[in-house]
XYZ file of C-alpha atoms in Angstrom:
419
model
C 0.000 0.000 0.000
C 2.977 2.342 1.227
C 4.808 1.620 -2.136
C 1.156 2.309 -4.357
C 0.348 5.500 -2.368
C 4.881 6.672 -3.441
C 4.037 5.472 -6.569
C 0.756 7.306 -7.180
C 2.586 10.326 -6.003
C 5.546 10.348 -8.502
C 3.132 9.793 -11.060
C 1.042 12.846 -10.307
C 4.242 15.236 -9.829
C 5.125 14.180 -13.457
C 2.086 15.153 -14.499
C 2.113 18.556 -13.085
C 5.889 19.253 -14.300
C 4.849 18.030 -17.637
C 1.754 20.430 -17.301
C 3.761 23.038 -15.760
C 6.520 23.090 -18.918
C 3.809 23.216 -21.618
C 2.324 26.117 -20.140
C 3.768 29.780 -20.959
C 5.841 31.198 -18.391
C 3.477 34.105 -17.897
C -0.233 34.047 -18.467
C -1.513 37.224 -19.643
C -4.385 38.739 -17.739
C -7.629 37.964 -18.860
C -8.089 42.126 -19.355
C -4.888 42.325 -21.074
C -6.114 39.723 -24.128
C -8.793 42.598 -25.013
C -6.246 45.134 -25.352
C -5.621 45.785 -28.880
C -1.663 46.203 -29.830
C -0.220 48.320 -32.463
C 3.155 47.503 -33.508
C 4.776 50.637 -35.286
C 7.998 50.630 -37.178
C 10.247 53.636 -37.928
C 12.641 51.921 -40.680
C 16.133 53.365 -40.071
C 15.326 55.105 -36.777
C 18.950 54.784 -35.126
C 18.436 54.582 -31.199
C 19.846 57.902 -30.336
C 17.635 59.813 -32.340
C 15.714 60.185 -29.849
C 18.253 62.420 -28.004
C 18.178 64.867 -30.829
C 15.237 67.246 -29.794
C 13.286 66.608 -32.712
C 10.766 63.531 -31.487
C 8.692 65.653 -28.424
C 5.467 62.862 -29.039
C 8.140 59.709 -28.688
C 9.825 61.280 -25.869
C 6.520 61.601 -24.452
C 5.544 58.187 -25.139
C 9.318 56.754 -23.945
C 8.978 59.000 -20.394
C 5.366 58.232 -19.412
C 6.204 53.533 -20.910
C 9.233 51.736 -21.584
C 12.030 52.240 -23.930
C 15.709 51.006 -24.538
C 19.147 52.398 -24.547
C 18.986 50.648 -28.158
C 17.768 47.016 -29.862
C 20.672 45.155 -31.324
C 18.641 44.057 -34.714
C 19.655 40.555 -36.525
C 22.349 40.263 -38.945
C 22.491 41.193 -41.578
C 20.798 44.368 -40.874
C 18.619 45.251 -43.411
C 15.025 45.922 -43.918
C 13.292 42.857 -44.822
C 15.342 40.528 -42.880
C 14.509 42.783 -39.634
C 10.383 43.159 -39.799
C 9.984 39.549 -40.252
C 12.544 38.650 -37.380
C 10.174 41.396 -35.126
C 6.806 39.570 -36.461
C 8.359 36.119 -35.865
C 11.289 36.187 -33.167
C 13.112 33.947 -35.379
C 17.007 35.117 -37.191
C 16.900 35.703 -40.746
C 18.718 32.717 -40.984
C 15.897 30.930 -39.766
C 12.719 32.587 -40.906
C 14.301 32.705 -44.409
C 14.109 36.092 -45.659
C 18.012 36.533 -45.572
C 18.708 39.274 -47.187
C 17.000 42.069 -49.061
C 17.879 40.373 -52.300
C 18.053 36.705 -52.754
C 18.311 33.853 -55.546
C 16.928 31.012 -55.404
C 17.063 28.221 -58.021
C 12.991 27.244 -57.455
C 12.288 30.834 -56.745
C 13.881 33.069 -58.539
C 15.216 36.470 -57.837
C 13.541 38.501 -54.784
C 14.392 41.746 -54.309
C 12.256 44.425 -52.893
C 11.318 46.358 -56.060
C 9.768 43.079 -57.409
C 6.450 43.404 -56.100
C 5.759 40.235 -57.770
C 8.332 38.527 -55.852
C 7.085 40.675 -52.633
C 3.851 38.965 -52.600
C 4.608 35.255 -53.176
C 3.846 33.358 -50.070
C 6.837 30.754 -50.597
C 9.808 33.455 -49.746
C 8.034 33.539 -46.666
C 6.679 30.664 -45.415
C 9.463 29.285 -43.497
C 8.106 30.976 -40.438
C 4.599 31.823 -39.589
C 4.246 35.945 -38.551
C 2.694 36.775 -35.851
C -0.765 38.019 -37.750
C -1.133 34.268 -38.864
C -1.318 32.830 -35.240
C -3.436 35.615 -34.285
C -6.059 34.861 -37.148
C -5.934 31.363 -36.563
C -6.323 31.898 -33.123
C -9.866 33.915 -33.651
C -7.790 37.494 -33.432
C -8.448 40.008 -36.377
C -5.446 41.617 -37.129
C -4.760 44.648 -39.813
C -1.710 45.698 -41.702
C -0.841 49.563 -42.538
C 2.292 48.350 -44.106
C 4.819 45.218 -43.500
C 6.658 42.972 -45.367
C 5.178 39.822 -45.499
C 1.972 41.421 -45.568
C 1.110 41.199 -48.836
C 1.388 37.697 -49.317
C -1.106 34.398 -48.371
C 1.440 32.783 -45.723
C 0.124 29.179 -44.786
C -3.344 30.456 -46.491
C -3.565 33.605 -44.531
C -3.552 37.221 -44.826
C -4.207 39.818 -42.815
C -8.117 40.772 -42.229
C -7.152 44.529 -43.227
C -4.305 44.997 -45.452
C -2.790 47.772 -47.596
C -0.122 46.936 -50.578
C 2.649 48.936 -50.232
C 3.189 51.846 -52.731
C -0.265 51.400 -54.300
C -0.314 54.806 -53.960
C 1.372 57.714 -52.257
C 0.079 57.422 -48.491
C 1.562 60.669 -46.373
C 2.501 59.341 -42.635
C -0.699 60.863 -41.491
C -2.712 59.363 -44.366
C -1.517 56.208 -42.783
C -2.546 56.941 -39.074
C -5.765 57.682 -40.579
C -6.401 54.673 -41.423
C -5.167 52.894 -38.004
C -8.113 55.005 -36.977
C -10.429 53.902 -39.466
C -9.740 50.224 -38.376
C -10.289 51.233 -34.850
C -13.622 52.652 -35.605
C -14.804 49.496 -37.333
C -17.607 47.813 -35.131
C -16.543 45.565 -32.427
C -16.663 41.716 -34.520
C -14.512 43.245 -37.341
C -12.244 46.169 -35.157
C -8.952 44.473 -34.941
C -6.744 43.604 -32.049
C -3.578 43.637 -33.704
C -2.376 45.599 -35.657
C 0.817 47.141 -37.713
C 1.756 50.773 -38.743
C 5.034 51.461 -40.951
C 6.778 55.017 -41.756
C 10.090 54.827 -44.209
C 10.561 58.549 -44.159
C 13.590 58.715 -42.069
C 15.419 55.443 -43.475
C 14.646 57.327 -46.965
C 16.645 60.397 -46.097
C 19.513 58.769 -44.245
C 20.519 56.996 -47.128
C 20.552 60.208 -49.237
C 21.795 62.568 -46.819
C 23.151 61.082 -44.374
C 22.150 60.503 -40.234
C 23.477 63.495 -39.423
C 21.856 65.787 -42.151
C 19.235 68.221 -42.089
C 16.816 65.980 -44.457
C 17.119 63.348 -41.478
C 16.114 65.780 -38.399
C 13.273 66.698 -40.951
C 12.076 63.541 -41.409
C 12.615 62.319 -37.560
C 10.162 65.580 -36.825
C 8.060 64.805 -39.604
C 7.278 60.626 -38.493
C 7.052 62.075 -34.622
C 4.383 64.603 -36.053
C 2.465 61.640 -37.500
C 2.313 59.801 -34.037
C 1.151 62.972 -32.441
C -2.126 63.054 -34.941
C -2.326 59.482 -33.795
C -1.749 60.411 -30.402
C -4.697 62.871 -30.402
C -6.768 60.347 -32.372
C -6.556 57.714 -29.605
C -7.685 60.283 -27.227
C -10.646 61.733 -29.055
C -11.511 57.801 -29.245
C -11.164 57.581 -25.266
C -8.353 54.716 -26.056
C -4.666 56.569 -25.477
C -4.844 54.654 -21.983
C -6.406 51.218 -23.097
C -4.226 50.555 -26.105
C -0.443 48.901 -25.724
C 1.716 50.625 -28.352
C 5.417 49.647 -29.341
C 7.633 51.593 -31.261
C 10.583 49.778 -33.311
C 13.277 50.388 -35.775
C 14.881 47.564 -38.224
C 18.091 48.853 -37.819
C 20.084 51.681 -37.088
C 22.025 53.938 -40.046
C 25.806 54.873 -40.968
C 27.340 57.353 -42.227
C 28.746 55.942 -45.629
C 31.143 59.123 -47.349
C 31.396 58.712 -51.150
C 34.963 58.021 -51.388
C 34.216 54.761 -49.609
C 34.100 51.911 -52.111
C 34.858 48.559 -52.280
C 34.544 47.399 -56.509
C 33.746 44.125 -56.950
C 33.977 44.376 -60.710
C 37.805 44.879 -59.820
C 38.363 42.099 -57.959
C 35.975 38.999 -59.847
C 35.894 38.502 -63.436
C 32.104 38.861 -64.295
C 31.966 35.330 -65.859
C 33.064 33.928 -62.799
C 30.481 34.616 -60.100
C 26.858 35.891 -59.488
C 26.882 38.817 -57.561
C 22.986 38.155 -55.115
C 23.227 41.224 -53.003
C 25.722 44.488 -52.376
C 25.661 47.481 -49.634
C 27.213 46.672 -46.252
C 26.377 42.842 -47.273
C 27.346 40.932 -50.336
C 26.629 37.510 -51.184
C 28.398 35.618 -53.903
C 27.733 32.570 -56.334
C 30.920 31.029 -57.579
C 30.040 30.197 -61.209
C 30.952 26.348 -61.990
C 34.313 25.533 -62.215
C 35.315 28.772 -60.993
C 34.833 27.843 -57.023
C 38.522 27.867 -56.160
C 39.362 31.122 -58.145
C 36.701 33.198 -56.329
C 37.115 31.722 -53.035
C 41.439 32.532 -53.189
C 40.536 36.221 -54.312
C 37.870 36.681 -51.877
C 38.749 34.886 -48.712
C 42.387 36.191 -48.592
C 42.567 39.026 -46.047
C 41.496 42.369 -47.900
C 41.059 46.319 -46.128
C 37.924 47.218 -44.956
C 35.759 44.230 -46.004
C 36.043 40.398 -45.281
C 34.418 37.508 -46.588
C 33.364 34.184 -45.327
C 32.148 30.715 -46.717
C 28.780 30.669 -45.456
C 29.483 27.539 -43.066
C 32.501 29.824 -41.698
C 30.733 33.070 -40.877
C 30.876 34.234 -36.889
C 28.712 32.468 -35.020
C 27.506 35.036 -33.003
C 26.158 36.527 -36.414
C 23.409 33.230 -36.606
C 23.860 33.577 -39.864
C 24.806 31.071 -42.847
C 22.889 27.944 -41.822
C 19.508 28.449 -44.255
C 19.562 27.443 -47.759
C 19.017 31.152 -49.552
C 22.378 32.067 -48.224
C 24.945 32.254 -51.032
C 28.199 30.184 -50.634
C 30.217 33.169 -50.043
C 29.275 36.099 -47.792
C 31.163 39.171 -47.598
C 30.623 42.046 -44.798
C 32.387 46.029 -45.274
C 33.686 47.777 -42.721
C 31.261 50.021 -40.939
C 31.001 53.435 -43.240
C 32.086 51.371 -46.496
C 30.459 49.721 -49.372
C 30.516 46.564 -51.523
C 29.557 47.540 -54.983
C 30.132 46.275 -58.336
C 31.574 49.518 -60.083
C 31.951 53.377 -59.785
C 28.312 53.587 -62.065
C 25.751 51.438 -59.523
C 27.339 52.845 -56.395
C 24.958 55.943 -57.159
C 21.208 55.335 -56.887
C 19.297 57.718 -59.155
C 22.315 59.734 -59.888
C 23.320 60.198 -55.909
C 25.652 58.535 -53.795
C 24.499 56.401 -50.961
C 25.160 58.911 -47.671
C 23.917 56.761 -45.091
C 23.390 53.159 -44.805
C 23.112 50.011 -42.970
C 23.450 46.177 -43.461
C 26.454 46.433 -41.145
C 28.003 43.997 -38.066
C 24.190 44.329 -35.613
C 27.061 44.561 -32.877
C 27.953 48.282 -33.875
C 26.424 51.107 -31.762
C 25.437 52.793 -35.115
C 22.858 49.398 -35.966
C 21.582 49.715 -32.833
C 17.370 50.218 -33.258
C 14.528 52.401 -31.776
C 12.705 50.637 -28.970
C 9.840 52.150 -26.689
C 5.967 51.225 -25.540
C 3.287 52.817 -23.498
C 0.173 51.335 -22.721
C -1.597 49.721 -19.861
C 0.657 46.781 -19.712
C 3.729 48.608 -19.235
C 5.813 49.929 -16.505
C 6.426 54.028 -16.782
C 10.135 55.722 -16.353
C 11.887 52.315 -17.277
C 14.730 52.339 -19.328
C 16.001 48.875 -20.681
C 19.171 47.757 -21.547
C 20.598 46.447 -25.093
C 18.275 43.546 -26.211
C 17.982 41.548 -29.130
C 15.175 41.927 -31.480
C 13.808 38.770 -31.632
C 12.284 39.105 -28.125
C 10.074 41.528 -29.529
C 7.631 39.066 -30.617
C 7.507 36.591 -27.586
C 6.127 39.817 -25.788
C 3.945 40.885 -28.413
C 2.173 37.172 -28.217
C 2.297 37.617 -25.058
C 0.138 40.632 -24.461
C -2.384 38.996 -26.956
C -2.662 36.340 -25.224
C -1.542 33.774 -28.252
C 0.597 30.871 -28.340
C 3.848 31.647 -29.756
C 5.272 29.658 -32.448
C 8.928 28.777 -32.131
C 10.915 31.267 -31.960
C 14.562 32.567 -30.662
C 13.576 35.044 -28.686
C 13.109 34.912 -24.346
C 10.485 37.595 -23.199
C 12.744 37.626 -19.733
C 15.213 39.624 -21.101
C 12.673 42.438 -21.275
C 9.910 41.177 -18.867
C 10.793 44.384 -16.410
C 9.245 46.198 -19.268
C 5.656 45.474 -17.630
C 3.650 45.781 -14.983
C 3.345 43.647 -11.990
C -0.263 42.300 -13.028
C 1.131 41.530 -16.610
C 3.695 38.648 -15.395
């Protein structure tokens, strides 16, 4: 009887442990899964932009919530790459999108004028985004703007979606129609939701961080959020809506006379050049392997390259299929391009750009939220980006998909009730 009753015992602690590790380490509130969350990106906002005196509604917003001395983004650190790691907590090298340009033998070329390319489902359903769990966990969800958006991912879009560059929309025109979706009635309203500016990234590259163009741009985006701002309160919902603010990545300063020419240093015939900026990747043509790799992975100034099974680990980068064979990262400030005629883009040089090591201070990405599930007056240390979306599944109240990011690092973000 003694030995039944032990092992009766045993068998009902392994059942709770078993119960205990399937559950989520913190249960939302059941208040907090009503809350709806908008997710808003300022592409190319570097973190200390927001010391510059330009951004009085974010400062607002990072005072009275949360925000970070900087988000280290994923590598490499480039637009595309970076939304989908926020929307899926996974590294590029493991959601898929690795790069801003890609080539894939049953794919083709992607490459983010090809809107064609943009809106086919298979470059980006090797992860699920965080809109797809939502809907298929009875959430509506709306897009002003995301990669990935566009396209059916595991036979899903979102329930409100816009297709980028359809037509000019100003950065109020798109809080507008955040506001529009909130006013929908209550069965279609949604409870997630994303909201994308590129104003800023736009004039860094041209002009530079440091220019004038930028500060008008960073004033321009922060007088957007104010009209949305003032929306939410005419609504009654400033206080009963959980807002985060990210960047993809940060922005450096890239001077003219800094130019690495790949035309110079592979015969044309003997590679396919994917990708160039801070990142190139690099198909050896056949036959030619040996020839590229001795002029490529000797040690060269201010760029280095890597066979993609031999790049830094602490990059997570090289393991997924779409990466080329040979990768090949600049120096902070320089660029990889193939001659002195496409390193200018409509005429210009490139001022300003990013793509660079995510460990550099300049990568380093806009991070703050406000709402009724977070603290006030906290500032957070360097994170990684990809716990971005374990708390954003968190606050909805949604089972995460897996992903590499850990909501502890930034669980002192929220309040007490909200762990």
């Amino acid at each position: 009887m003694r030995l039944t009753l032990r092992l009766l015992c045993l068998s009902t602690l392994i059942f709770i442990a078993g119960c205990q590790s399937l559950a989520p380490v913190h249960a939302p509130t059941s208040a907090s899964r009503k809350i709806p969350l908008l997710l808003i990106s300022i592409d190319g906002f570097r973190a200390d932009y927001l010391d510059r005196g330009y951004t009085p509604t974010l400062s607002m917003l990072a005072d009275h919530g949360v925000h970070s001395v900087g988000m280290q983004p994923s590598y490499p650190t480039l637009t595309f790459p970076n939304h989908y790691t926020l929307v899926t907590g996974r590294y590029p090298d493991h959601h898929g999108v690795v790069d801003n340009s890609m080539l894939v033998p049953d794919l083709g070329k992607f490459k983010l004028s090809n809107r064609e390319a943009v809106a086919d489902g298979r470059w980006w359903d090797q992860a699920e985004p965080i809109w797809v769990s939502a809907d298929r966990q009875g959430l509506k969800t709306a897009t002003m703007y995301w990669p990935g958006s566009e396209a059916s991912i595991h036979g899903y879009r979102p329930d409100h979606w816009r297709k980028y560059a359809e037509e000019e929309v100003s950065s109020n025109g798109r809080v507008d129609q955040i506001l529009q979706w909130l006013d929908l009635p209550s069965p279609e309203r949604p409870r997630f939701m994303t909201l994308y500016f590129d104003a800023v990234d736009t004039a860094g590259h041209f002009d530079g961080p440091g220019s004038a163009k930028t500060n008008e741009a960073i004033a321009e985006v922060d007088a957007a959020l104010a009209h949305l701002v003032a929306g939410l309160r005419e609504r009654g919902l400033f206080d009963r809506i959980n807002i985060i603010v990210v960047a993809d990545h940060g922005m450096a300063d890239t001077p003219a006379n800094q130019r690495i020419f790949l035309d110079d240093l592979i015969p044309q015939n003997d590679a396919m050049i994917v990708s160039t900026g801070a990142i190139a990747g690099i198909i050896p043509s056949p036959g030619h392997e040996s020839d590229v790799e001795s002029v490529l992975l000797r040690t060269r100034d201010h760029m280095q390259c890597w066979k993609k099974s031999e790049i830094p680990a602490h990059l997570h980068y090289g393991s997924n299929e779409r990466v080329p064979p040979i990768i090949c990262a600049a120096d902070t400030g320089w660029l990889m391009t193939r001659n002195a005629k496409t390193a200018l883009v409509q005429g210009k040089p490139i001022l300003g750009e990013h793509g660079f090591d995510n460990g550099d201070v300049a990568m380093r990405a806009l991070f703050l939220a406000h709402g009724p599930a977070f603290r006030e007056h906290v500032v957070l240390p360097v994170f990684a980006n990809v716990d971005v979306y374990p708390l954003m599944t968190h606050l909805l109240g949604i089972q995460a998909q897996p992903n590499d990011g850990r909501l502890a690092e930034i669980e002192d973000a929220l309040v007490p009730a909200e762990l």
